């Protein structure tokens, strides 16, 4: 290598939960949120992190992220901010 080739940059994605894929969103859209998803969404609306939600619910961070991905798909959004906004708009949070 001559040192002139561009170096690959590491991913700097900082969101705590992966974005739901287009296929996942299409499969899940229109389905109601489960009670667990509603609780996860409630804590997201309260501003809790994935780690905090995992401790509150006594579940793994991976499980919280799984529920968040499903929430994103069902609400047809791509990130947590959009999910929180959509939850407020639809009156899904108390």
PDB file of N, CA and C in Angstrom:
ATOM      1  N   UNK A   1       0.839  -1.178   0.000  1.00  0.00           N
ATOM      2  CA  UNK A   1       0.000   0.000   0.000  1.00  0.00           C
ATOM      3  C   UNK A   1       0.882   1.238   0.000  1.00  0.00           C
ATOM      4  N   UNK A   2       0.486   2.195  -0.775  1.00  0.00           N
ATOM      5  CA  UNK A   2       1.297   3.398  -0.885  1.00  0.00           C
ATOM      6  C   UNK A   2       0.925   4.457   0.135  1.00  0.00           C
ATOM      7  N   UNK A   3      -0.145   4.240   0.875  1.00  0.00           N
ATOM      8  CA  UNK A   3      -0.562   5.222   1.858  1.00  0.00           C
ATOM      9  C   UNK A   3      -1.468   6.293   1.283  1.00  0.00           C
ATOM     10  N   UNK A   4      -1.751   6.198  -0.030  1.00  0.00           N
ATOM     11  CA  UNK A   4      -2.629   7.200  -0.642  1.00  0.00           C
ATOM     12  C   UNK A   4      -4.073   6.725  -0.729  1.00  0.00           C
ATOM     13  N   UNK A   5      -4.305   5.434  -0.437  1.00  0.00           N
ATOM     14  CA  UNK A   5      -5.669   4.929  -0.477  1.00  0.00           C
ATOM     15  C   UNK A   5      -6.441   5.471   0.723  1.00  0.00           C
ATOM     16  N   UNK A   6      -7.719   5.779   0.520  1.00  0.00           N
ATOM     17  CA  UNK A   6      -8.512   6.267   1.652  1.00  0.00           C
ATOM     18  C   UNK A   6      -8.654   5.183   2.713  1.00  0.00           C
ATOM     19  N   UNK A   7      -8.551   5.587   3.938  1.00  0.00           N
ATOM     20  CA  UNK A   7      -8.692   4.659   5.056  1.00  0.00           C
ATOM     21  C   UNK A   7     -10.168   4.514   5.387  1.00  0.00           C
ATOM     22  N   UNK A   8     -10.576   3.285   5.728  1.00  0.00           N
ATOM     23  CA  UNK A   8     -11.953   3.078   6.148  1.00  0.00           C
ATOM     24  C   UNK A   8     -12.134   3.657   7.531  1.00  0.00           C
ATOM     25  N   UNK A   9     -13.194   4.405   7.703  1.00  0.00           N
ATOM     26  CA  UNK A   9     -13.486   4.998   9.004  1.00  0.00           C
ATOM     27  C   UNK A   9     -14.393   4.058   9.787  1.00  0.00           C
ATOM     28  N   UNK A  10     -14.149   3.908  11.081  1.00  0.00           N
ATOM     29  CA  UNK A  10     -15.028   3.069  11.888  1.00  0.00           C
ATOM     30  C   UNK A  10     -16.400   3.725  12.005  1.00  0.00           C
ATOM     31  N   UNK A  11     -17.395   2.894  12.202  1.00  0.00           N
ATOM     32  CA  UNK A  11     -18.752   3.403  12.372  1.00  0.00           C
ATOM     33  C   UNK A  11     -18.837   4.247  13.632  1.00  0.00           C
ATOM     34  N   UNK A  12     -19.534   5.352  13.537  1.00  0.00           N
ATOM     35  CA  UNK A  12     -19.693   6.215  14.706  1.00  0.00           C
ATOM     36  C   UNK A  12     -21.158   6.342  15.085  1.00  0.00           C
ATOM     37  N   UNK A  13     -21.960   5.345  14.731  1.00  0.00           N
ATOM     38  CA  UNK A  13     -23.381   5.365  15.067  1.00  0.00           C
ATOM     39  C   UNK A  13     -23.519   5.393  16.579  1.00  0.00           C
ATOM     40  N   UNK A  14     -24.194   6.408  17.103  1.00  0.00           N
ATOM     41  CA  UNK A  14     -24.248   6.584  18.551  1.00  0.00           C
ATOM     42  C   UNK A  14     -25.601   6.283  19.158  1.00  0.00           C
ATOM     43  N   UNK A  15     -26.612   5.986  18.365  1.00  0.00           N
ATOM     44  CA  UNK A  15     -27.916   5.675  18.935  1.00  0.00           C
ATOM     45  C   UNK A  15     -27.809   4.374  19.730  1.00  0.00           C
ATOM     46  N   UNK A  16     -28.585   4.274  20.779  1.00  0.00           N
ATOM     47  CA  UNK A  16     -28.521   3.099  21.642  1.00  0.00           C
ATOM     48  C   UNK A  16     -29.283   1.907  21.096  1.00  0.00           C
ATOM     49  N   UNK A  17     -30.068   2.098  20.074  1.00  0.00           N
ATOM     50  CA  UNK A  17     -30.806   0.986  19.489  1.00  0.00           C
ATOM     51  C   UNK A  17     -30.721   1.074  17.974  1.00  0.00           C
ATOM     52  N   UNK A  18     -30.493  -0.077  17.320  1.00  0.00           N
ATOM     53  CA  UNK A  18     -30.372  -0.069  15.873  1.00  0.00           C
ATOM     54  C   UNK A  18     -31.670   0.378  15.202  1.00  0.00           C
ATOM     55  N   UNK A  19     -31.532   0.944  14.036  1.00  0.00           N
ATOM     56  CA  UNK A  19     -32.681   1.382  13.260  1.00  0.00           C
ATOM     57  C   UNK A  19     -33.358   0.154  12.663  1.00  0.00           C
ATOM     58  N   UNK A  20     -34.670   0.122  12.715  1.00  0.00           N
ATOM     59  CA  UNK A  20     -35.405  -0.993  12.127  1.00  0.00           C
ATOM     60  C   UNK A  20     -35.240  -0.960  10.611  1.00  0.00           C
ATOM     61  N   UNK A  21     -35.028  -2.129  10.024  1.00  0.00           N
ATOM     62  CA  UNK A  21     -34.866  -2.190   8.575  1.00  0.00           C
ATOM     63  C   UNK A  21     -36.192  -1.896   7.882  1.00  0.00           C
ATOM     64  N   UNK A  22     -36.117  -1.524   6.619  1.00  0.00           N
ATOM     65  CA  UNK A  22     -37.327  -1.236   5.843  1.00  0.00           C
ATOM     66  C   UNK A  22     -38.240  -2.461   5.808  1.00  0.00           C
ATOM     67  N   UNK A  23     -37.652  -3.651   5.658  1.00  0.00           N
ATOM     68  CA  UNK A  23     -38.436  -4.886   5.610  1.00  0.00           C
ATOM     69  C   UNK A  23     -39.150  -5.116   6.942  1.00  0.00           C
ATOM     70  N   UNK A  24     -38.442  -4.903   8.046  1.00  0.00           N
ATOM     71  CA  UNK A  24     -39.039  -5.074   9.369  1.00  0.00           C
ATOM     72  C   UNK A  24     -40.180  -4.091   9.562  1.00  0.00           C
ATOM     73  N   UNK A  25     -39.964  -2.833   9.188  1.00  0.00           N
ATOM     74  CA  UNK A  25     -41.018  -1.820   9.335  1.00  0.00           C
ATOM     75  C   UNK A  25     -42.248  -2.211   8.531  1.00  0.00           C
ATOM     76  N   UNK A  26     -42.047  -2.712   7.323  1.00  0.00           N
ATOM     77  CA  UNK A  26     -43.171  -3.101   6.473  1.00  0.00           C
ATOM     78  C   UNK A  26     -43.943  -4.265   7.092  1.00  0.00           C
ATOM     79  N   UNK A  27     -43.239  -5.224   7.670  1.00  0.00           N
ATOM     80  CA  UNK A  27     -43.888  -6.376   8.295  1.00  0.00           C
ATOM     81  C   UNK A  27     -44.681  -5.978   9.531  1.00  0.00           C
ATOM     82  N   UNK A  28     -44.158  -5.045  10.309  1.00  0.00           N
ATOM     83  CA  UNK A  28     -44.745  -4.723  11.598  1.00  0.00           C
ATOM     84  C   UNK A  28     -45.746  -3.577  11.563  1.00  0.00           C
ATOM     85  N   UNK A  29     -45.699  -2.760  10.532  1.00  0.00           N
ATOM     86  CA  UNK A  29     -46.573  -1.583  10.513  1.00  0.00           C
ATOM     87  C   UNK A  29     -48.034  -2.011  10.567  1.00  0.00           C
ATOM     88  N   UNK A  30     -48.797  -1.269  11.338  1.00  0.00           N
ATOM     89  CA  UNK A  30     -50.211  -1.563  11.476  1.00  0.00           C
ATOM     90  C   UNK A  30     -50.547  -2.514  12.604  1.00  0.00           C
ATOM     91  N   UNK A  31     -49.562  -3.196  13.154  1.00  0.00           N
ATOM     92  CA  UNK A  31     -49.812  -4.097  14.280  1.00  0.00           C
ATOM     93  C   UNK A  31     -49.777  -3.287  15.570  1.00  0.00           C
ATOM     94  N   UNK A  32     -50.624  -3.652  16.544  1.00  0.00           N
ATOM     95  CA  UNK A  32     -50.612  -2.916  17.816  1.00  0.00           C
ATOM     96  C   UNK A  32     -49.360  -3.236  18.634  1.00  0.00           C
ATOM     97  N   UNK A  33     -48.967  -2.292  19.470  1.00  0.00           N
ATOM     98  CA  UNK A  33     -47.834  -2.522  20.366  1.00  0.00           C
ATOM     99  C   UNK A  33     -48.244  -3.509  21.449  1.00  0.00           C
ATOM    100  N   UNK A  34     -47.321  -4.392  21.801  1.00  0.00           N
ATOM    101  CA  UNK A  34     -47.564  -5.322  22.902  1.00  0.00           C
ATOM    102  C   UNK A  34     -47.422  -4.568  24.222  1.00  0.00           C
ATOM    103  N   UNK A  35     -47.915  -5.144  25.320  1.00  0.00           N
ATOM    104  CA  UNK A  35     -47.732  -4.487  26.624  1.00  0.00           C
ATOM    105  C   UNK A  35     -46.257  -4.219  26.946  1.00  0.00           C
ATOM    106  N   UNK A  36     -45.369  -5.150  26.609  1.00  0.00           N
ATOM    107  CA  UNK A  36     -43.935  -4.944  26.864  1.00  0.00           C
ATOM    108  C   UNK A  36     -43.399  -3.785  26.027  1.00  0.00           C
ATOM    109  N   UNK A  37     -43.802  -3.735  24.763  1.00  0.00           N
ATOM    110  CA  UNK A  37     -43.357  -2.641  23.895  1.00  0.00           C
ATOM    111  C   UNK A  37     -43.880  -1.305  24.404  1.00  0.00           C
ATOM    112  N   UNK A  38     -45.118  -1.288  24.888  1.00  0.00           N
ATOM    113  CA  UNK A  38     -45.683  -0.047  25.429  1.00  0.00           C
ATOM    114  C   UNK A  38     -44.890   0.413  26.649  1.00  0.00           C
ATOM    115  N   UNK A  39     -44.473  -0.540  27.482  1.00  0.00           N
ATOM    116  CA  UNK A  39     -43.687  -0.155  28.656  1.00  0.00           C
ATOM    117  C   UNK A  39     -42.311   0.369  28.248  1.00  0.00           C
ATOM    118  N   UNK A  40     -41.667  -0.304  27.308  1.00  0.00           N
ATOM    119  CA  UNK A  40     -40.365   0.163  26.814  1.00  0.00           C
ATOM    120  C   UNK A  40     -40.522   1.568  26.231  1.00  0.00           C
ATOM    121  N   UNK A  41     -41.570   1.775  25.452  1.00  0.00           N
ATOM    122  CA  UNK A  41     -41.825   3.086  24.853  1.00  0.00           C
ATOM    123  C   UNK A  41     -42.075   4.135  25.932  1.00  0.00           C
ATOM    124  N   UNK A  42     -42.808   3.759  26.974  1.00  0.00           N
ATOM    125  CA  UNK A  42     -43.048   4.685  28.092  1.00  0.00           C
ATOM    126  C   UNK A  42     -41.723   5.181  28.666  1.00  0.00           C
ATOM    127  N   UNK A  43     -40.795   4.248  28.913  1.00  0.00           N
ATOM    128  CA  UNK A  43     -39.510   4.643  29.494  1.00  0.00           C
ATOM    129  C   UNK A  43     -38.688   5.462  28.506  1.00  0.00           C
ATOM    130  N   UNK A  44     -38.810   5.161  27.210  1.00  0.00           N
ATOM    131  CA  UNK A  44     -38.113   5.967  26.197  1.00  0.00           C
ATOM    132  C   UNK A  44     -38.664   7.394  26.195  1.00  0.00           C
ATOM    133  N   UNK A  45     -39.978   7.524  26.318  1.00  0.00           N
ATOM    134  CA  UNK A  45     -40.600   8.854  26.386  1.00  0.00           C
ATOM    135  C   UNK A  45     -40.099   9.605  27.614  1.00  0.00           C
ATOM    136  N   UNK A  46     -39.855   8.879  28.700  1.00  0.00           N
ATOM    137  CA  UNK A  46     -39.338   9.488  29.931  1.00  0.00           C
ATOM    138  C   UNK A  46     -37.858   9.858  29.816  1.00  0.00           C
ATOM    139  N   UNK A  47     -37.226   9.487  28.692  1.00  0.00           N
ATOM    140  CA  UNK A  47     -35.832   9.853  28.463  1.00  0.00           C
ATOM    141  C   UNK A  47     -34.816   8.848  28.974  1.00  0.00           C
ATOM    142  N   UNK A  48     -35.268   7.651  29.326  1.00  0.00           N
ATOM    143  CA  UNK A  48     -34.355   6.626  29.839  1.00  0.00           C
ATOM    144  C   UNK A  48     -33.517   6.038  28.706  1.00  0.00           C
ATOM    145  N   UNK A  49     -32.292   5.672  29.035  1.00  0.00           N
ATOM    146  CA  UNK A  49     -31.398   5.030  28.071  1.00  0.00           C
ATOM    147  C   UNK A  49     -31.716   3.541  27.997  1.00  0.00           C
ATOM    148  N   UNK A  50     -31.148   2.871  27.001  1.00  0.00           N
ATOM    149  CA  UNK A  50     -31.314   1.423  26.880  1.00  0.00           C
ATOM    150  C   UNK A  50     -30.831   0.746  28.159  1.00  0.00           C
ATOM    151  N   UNK A  51     -29.689   1.182  28.668  1.00  0.00           N
ATOM    152  CA  UNK A  51     -29.145   0.581  29.890  1.00  0.00           C
ATOM    153  C   UNK A  51     -30.112   0.770  31.061  1.00  0.00           C
ATOM    154  N   UNK A  52     -30.638   1.990  31.209  1.00  0.00           N
ATOM    155  CA  UNK A  52     -31.564   2.262  32.313  1.00  0.00           C
ATOM    156  C   UNK A  52     -32.844   1.434  32.183  1.00  0.00           C
ATOM    157  N   UNK A  53     -33.374   1.342  30.977  1.00  0.00           N
ATOM    158  CA  UNK A  53     -34.586   0.541  30.762  1.00  0.00           C
ATOM    159  C   UNK A  53     -34.308  -0.920  31.079  1.00  0.00           C
ATOM    160  N   UNK A  54     -33.133  -1.404  30.697  1.00  0.00           N
ATOM    161  CA  UNK A  54     -32.794  -2.809  30.973  1.00  0.00           C
ATOM    162  C   UNK A  54     -32.741  -3.073  32.472  1.00  0.00           C
ATOM    163  N   UNK A  55     -32.269  -2.114  33.243  1.00  0.00           N
ATOM    164  CA  UNK A  55     -32.206  -2.273  34.703  1.00  0.00           C
ATOM    165  C   UNK A  55     -33.603  -2.171  35.320  1.00  0.00           C
ATOM    166  N   UNK A  56     -34.408  -1.237  34.841  1.00  0.00           N
ATOM    167  CA  UNK A  56     -35.772  -1.074  35.353  1.00  0.00           C
ATOM    168  C   UNK A  56     -36.583  -2.342  35.112  1.00  0.00           C
ATOM    169  N   UNK A  57     -36.467  -2.917  33.914  1.00  0.00           N
ATOM    170  CA  UNK A  57     -37.252  -4.094  33.528  1.00  0.00           C
ATOM    171  C   UNK A  57     -36.581  -5.415  33.888  1.00  0.00           C
ATOM    172  N   UNK A  58     -35.347  -5.364  34.365  1.00  0.00           N
ATOM    173  CA  UNK A  58     -34.580  -6.583  34.680  1.00  0.00           C
ATOM    174  C   UNK A  58     -34.463  -7.490  33.454  1.00  0.00           C
ATOM    175  N   UNK A  59     -34.121  -6.872  32.320  1.00  0.00           N
ATOM    176  CA  UNK A  59     -33.887  -7.600  31.083  1.00  0.00           C
ATOM    177  C   UNK A  59     -32.572  -7.111  30.484  1.00  0.00           C
ATOM    178  N   UNK A  60     -32.079  -7.827  29.493  1.00  0.00           N
ATOM    179  CA  UNK A  60     -30.808  -7.430  28.882  1.00  0.00           C
ATOM    180  C   UNK A  60     -30.993  -6.213  27.978  1.00  0.00           C
ATOM    181  N   UNK A  61     -29.890  -5.540  27.726  1.00  0.00           N
ATOM    182  CA  UNK A  61     -29.914  -4.409  26.798  1.00  0.00           C
ATOM    183  C   UNK A  61     -30.312  -4.880  25.395  1.00  0.00           C
ATOM    184  N   UNK A  62     -29.892  -6.082  25.037  1.00  0.00           N
ATOM    185  CA  UNK A  62     -30.254  -6.631  23.725  1.00  0.00           C
ATOM    186  C   UNK A  62     -31.766  -6.801  23.609  1.00  0.00           C
ATOM    187  N   UNK A  63     -32.412  -7.199  24.691  1.00  0.00           N
ATOM    188  CA  UNK A  63     -33.866  -7.358  24.675  1.00  0.00           C
ATOM    189  C   UNK A  63     -34.556  -6.005  24.538  1.00  0.00           C
ATOM    190  N   UNK A  64     -34.037  -4.998  25.218  1.00  0.00           N
ATOM    191  CA  UNK A  64     -34.592  -3.644  25.078  1.00  0.00           C
ATOM    192  C   UNK A  64     -34.461  -3.200  23.624  1.00  0.00           C
ATOM    193  N   UNK A  65     -33.298  -3.410  23.025  1.00  0.00           N
ATOM    194  CA  UNK A  65     -33.079  -3.015  21.630  1.00  0.00           C
ATOM    195  C   UNK A  65     -34.010  -3.775  20.688  1.00  0.00           C
ATOM    196  N   UNK A  66     -34.247  -5.050  20.984  1.00  0.00           N
ATOM    197  CA  UNK A  66     -35.182  -5.861  20.197  1.00  0.00           C
ATOM    198  C   UNK A  66     -36.573  -5.228  20.216  1.00  0.00           C
ATOM    199  N   UNK A  67     -37.039  -4.871  21.412  1.00  0.00           N
ATOM    200  CA  UNK A  67     -38.357  -4.243  21.540  1.00  0.00           C
ATOM    201  C   UNK A  67     -38.390  -2.888  20.834  1.00  0.00           C
ATOM    202  N   UNK A  68     -37.320  -2.112  20.958  1.00  0.00           N
ATOM    203  CA  UNK A  68     -37.271  -0.807  20.287  1.00  0.00           C
ATOM    204  C   UNK A  68     -37.352  -0.963  18.770  1.00  0.00           C
ATOM    205  N   UNK A  69     -36.642  -1.944  18.222  1.00  0.00           N
ATOM    206  CA  UNK A  69     -36.713  -2.181  16.771  1.00  0.00           C
ATOM    207  C   UNK A  69     -38.145  -2.511  16.351  1.00  0.00           C
ATOM    208  N   UNK A  70     -38.827  -3.331  17.155  1.00  0.00           N
ATOM    209  CA  UNK A  70     -40.215  -3.670  16.842  1.00  0.00           C
ATOM    210  C   UNK A  70     -41.113  -2.445  16.940  1.00  0.00           C
ATOM    211  N   UNK A  71     -40.877  -1.616  17.943  1.00  0.00           N
ATOM    212  CA  UNK A  71     -41.640  -0.372  18.100  1.00  0.00           C
ATOM    213  C   UNK A  71     -41.433   0.515  16.875  1.00  0.00           C
ATOM    214  N   UNK A  72     -40.176   0.666  16.449  1.00  0.00           N
ATOM    215  CA  UNK A  72     -39.881   1.489  15.274  1.00  0.00           C
ATOM    216  C   UNK A  72     -40.660   0.985  14.058  1.00  0.00           C
ATOM    217  N   UNK A  73     -40.666  -0.320  13.878  1.00  0.00           N
ATOM    218  CA  UNK A  73     -41.382  -0.905  12.746  1.00  0.00           C
ATOM    219  C   UNK A  73     -42.875  -0.661  12.817  1.00  0.00           C
ATOM    220  N   UNK A  74     -43.439  -0.864  13.986  1.00  0.00           N
ATOM    221  CA  UNK A  74     -44.884  -0.699  14.139  1.00  0.00           C
ATOM    222  C   UNK A  74     -45.321   0.753  14.009  1.00  0.00           C
ATOM    223  N   UNK A  75     -44.474   1.667  14.433  1.00  0.00           N
ATOM    224  CA  UNK A  75     -44.807   3.091  14.330  1.00  0.00           C
ATOM    225  C   UNK A  75     -44.338   3.701  13.012  1.00  0.00           C
ATOM    226  N   UNK A  76     -43.660   2.897  12.199  1.00  0.00           N
ATOM    227  CA  UNK A  76     -43.118   3.325  10.903  1.00  0.00           C
ATOM    228  C   UNK A  76     -42.182   4.523  11.054  1.00  0.00           C
ATOM    229  N   UNK A  77     -41.241   4.387  11.977  1.00  0.00           N
ATOM    230  CA  UNK A  77     -40.221   5.406  12.200  1.00  0.00           C
ATOM    231  C   UNK A  77     -38.855   4.740  12.124  1.00  0.00           C
ATOM    232  N   UNK A  78     -37.794   5.551  12.161  1.00  0.00           N
ATOM    233  CA  UNK A  78     -36.455   4.977  12.028  1.00  0.00           C
ATOM    234  C   UNK A  78     -35.556   5.196  13.234  1.00  0.00           C
ATOM    235  N   UNK A  79     -36.034   5.953  14.239  1.00  0.00           N
ATOM    236  CA  UNK A  79     -35.177   6.162  15.405  1.00  0.00           C
ATOM    237  C   UNK A  79     -36.011   6.489  16.637  1.00  0.00           C
ATOM    238  N   UNK A  80     -35.336   6.584  17.758  1.00  0.00           N
ATOM    239  CA  UNK A  80     -36.003   6.782  19.036  1.00  0.00           C
ATOM    240  C   UNK A  80     -36.730   8.129  19.116  1.00  0.00           C
ATOM    241  N   UNK A  81     -36.108   9.185  18.632  1.00  0.00           N
ATOM    242  CA  UNK A  81     -36.744  10.507  18.683  1.00  0.00           C
ATOM    243  C   UNK A  81     -38.061  10.479  17.911  1.00  0.00           C
ATOM    244  N   UNK A  82     -38.033   9.886  16.734  1.00  0.00           N
ATOM    245  CA  UNK A  82     -39.259   9.782  15.942  1.00  0.00           C
ATOM    246  C   UNK A  82     -40.296   8.921  16.659  1.00  0.00           C
ATOM    247  N   UNK A  83     -39.856   7.837  17.294  1.00  0.00           N
ATOM    248  CA  UNK A  83     -40.780   6.959  18.022  1.00  0.00           C
ATOM    249  C   UNK A  83     -41.445   7.708  19.167  1.00  0.00           C
ATOM    250  N   UNK A  84     -40.664   8.471  19.917  1.00  0.00           N
ATOM    251  CA  UNK A  84     -41.210   9.255  21.030  1.00  0.00           C
ATOM    252  C   UNK A  84     -42.199  10.290  20.500  1.00  0.00           C
ATOM    253  N   UNK A  85     -41.833  10.991  19.438  1.00  0.00           N
ATOM    254  CA  UNK A  85     -42.740  11.982  18.849  1.00  0.00           C
ATOM    255  C   UNK A  85     -44.035  11.339  18.369  1.00  0.00           C
ATOM    256  N   UNK A  86     -43.913  10.193  17.721  1.00  0.00           N
ATOM    257  CA  UNK A  86     -45.098   9.494  17.214  1.00  0.00           C
ATOM    258  C   UNK A  86     -45.963   8.984  18.367  1.00  0.00           C
ATOM    259  N   UNK A  87     -45.341   8.507  19.426  1.00  0.00           N
ATOM    260  CA  UNK A  87     -46.085   8.032  20.599  1.00  0.00           C
ATOM    261  C   UNK A  87     -46.893   9.168  21.212  1.00  0.00           C
ATOM    262  N   UNK A  88     -46.282  10.334  21.316  1.00  0.00           N
ATOM    263  CA  UNK A  88     -46.982  11.501  21.868  1.00  0.00           C
ATOM    264  C   UNK A  88     -48.124  11.903  20.934  1.00  0.00           C
ATOM    265  N   UNK A  89     -47.828  11.941  19.643  1.00  0.00           N
ATOM    266  CA  UNK A  89     -48.821  12.335  18.634  1.00  0.00           C
ATOM    267  C   UNK A  89     -50.034  11.403  18.649  1.00  0.00           C
ATOM    268  N   UNK A  90     -49.783  10.094  18.813  1.00  0.00           N
ATOM    269  CA  UNK A  90     -50.859   9.103  18.802  1.00  0.00           C
ATOM    270  C   UNK A  90     -51.488   8.898  20.180  1.00  0.00           C
ATOM    271  N   UNK A  91     -50.958   9.575  21.189  1.00  0.00           N
ATOM    272  CA  UNK A  91     -51.501   9.421  22.539  1.00  0.00           C
ATOM    273  C   UNK A  91     -51.192   8.068  23.162  1.00  0.00           C
ATOM    274  N   UNK A  92     -50.048   7.488  22.795  1.00  0.00           N
ATOM    275  CA  UNK A  92     -49.675   6.174  23.309  1.00  0.00           C
ATOM    276  C   UNK A  92     -49.038   6.228  24.687  1.00  0.00           C
ATOM    277  N   UNK A  93     -48.681   7.414  25.141  1.00  0.00           N
ATOM    278  CA  UNK A  93     -48.055   7.533  26.458  1.00  0.00           C
ATOM    279  C   UNK A  93     -48.983   8.314  27.377  1.00  0.00           C
ATOM    280  N   UNK A  94     -48.915   7.947  28.626  1.00  0.00           N
ATOM    281  CA  UNK A  94     -49.815   8.553  29.618  1.00  0.00           C
ATOM    282  C   UNK A  94     -49.244   9.794  30.225  1.00  0.00           C
TER     283      UNK A  94
END
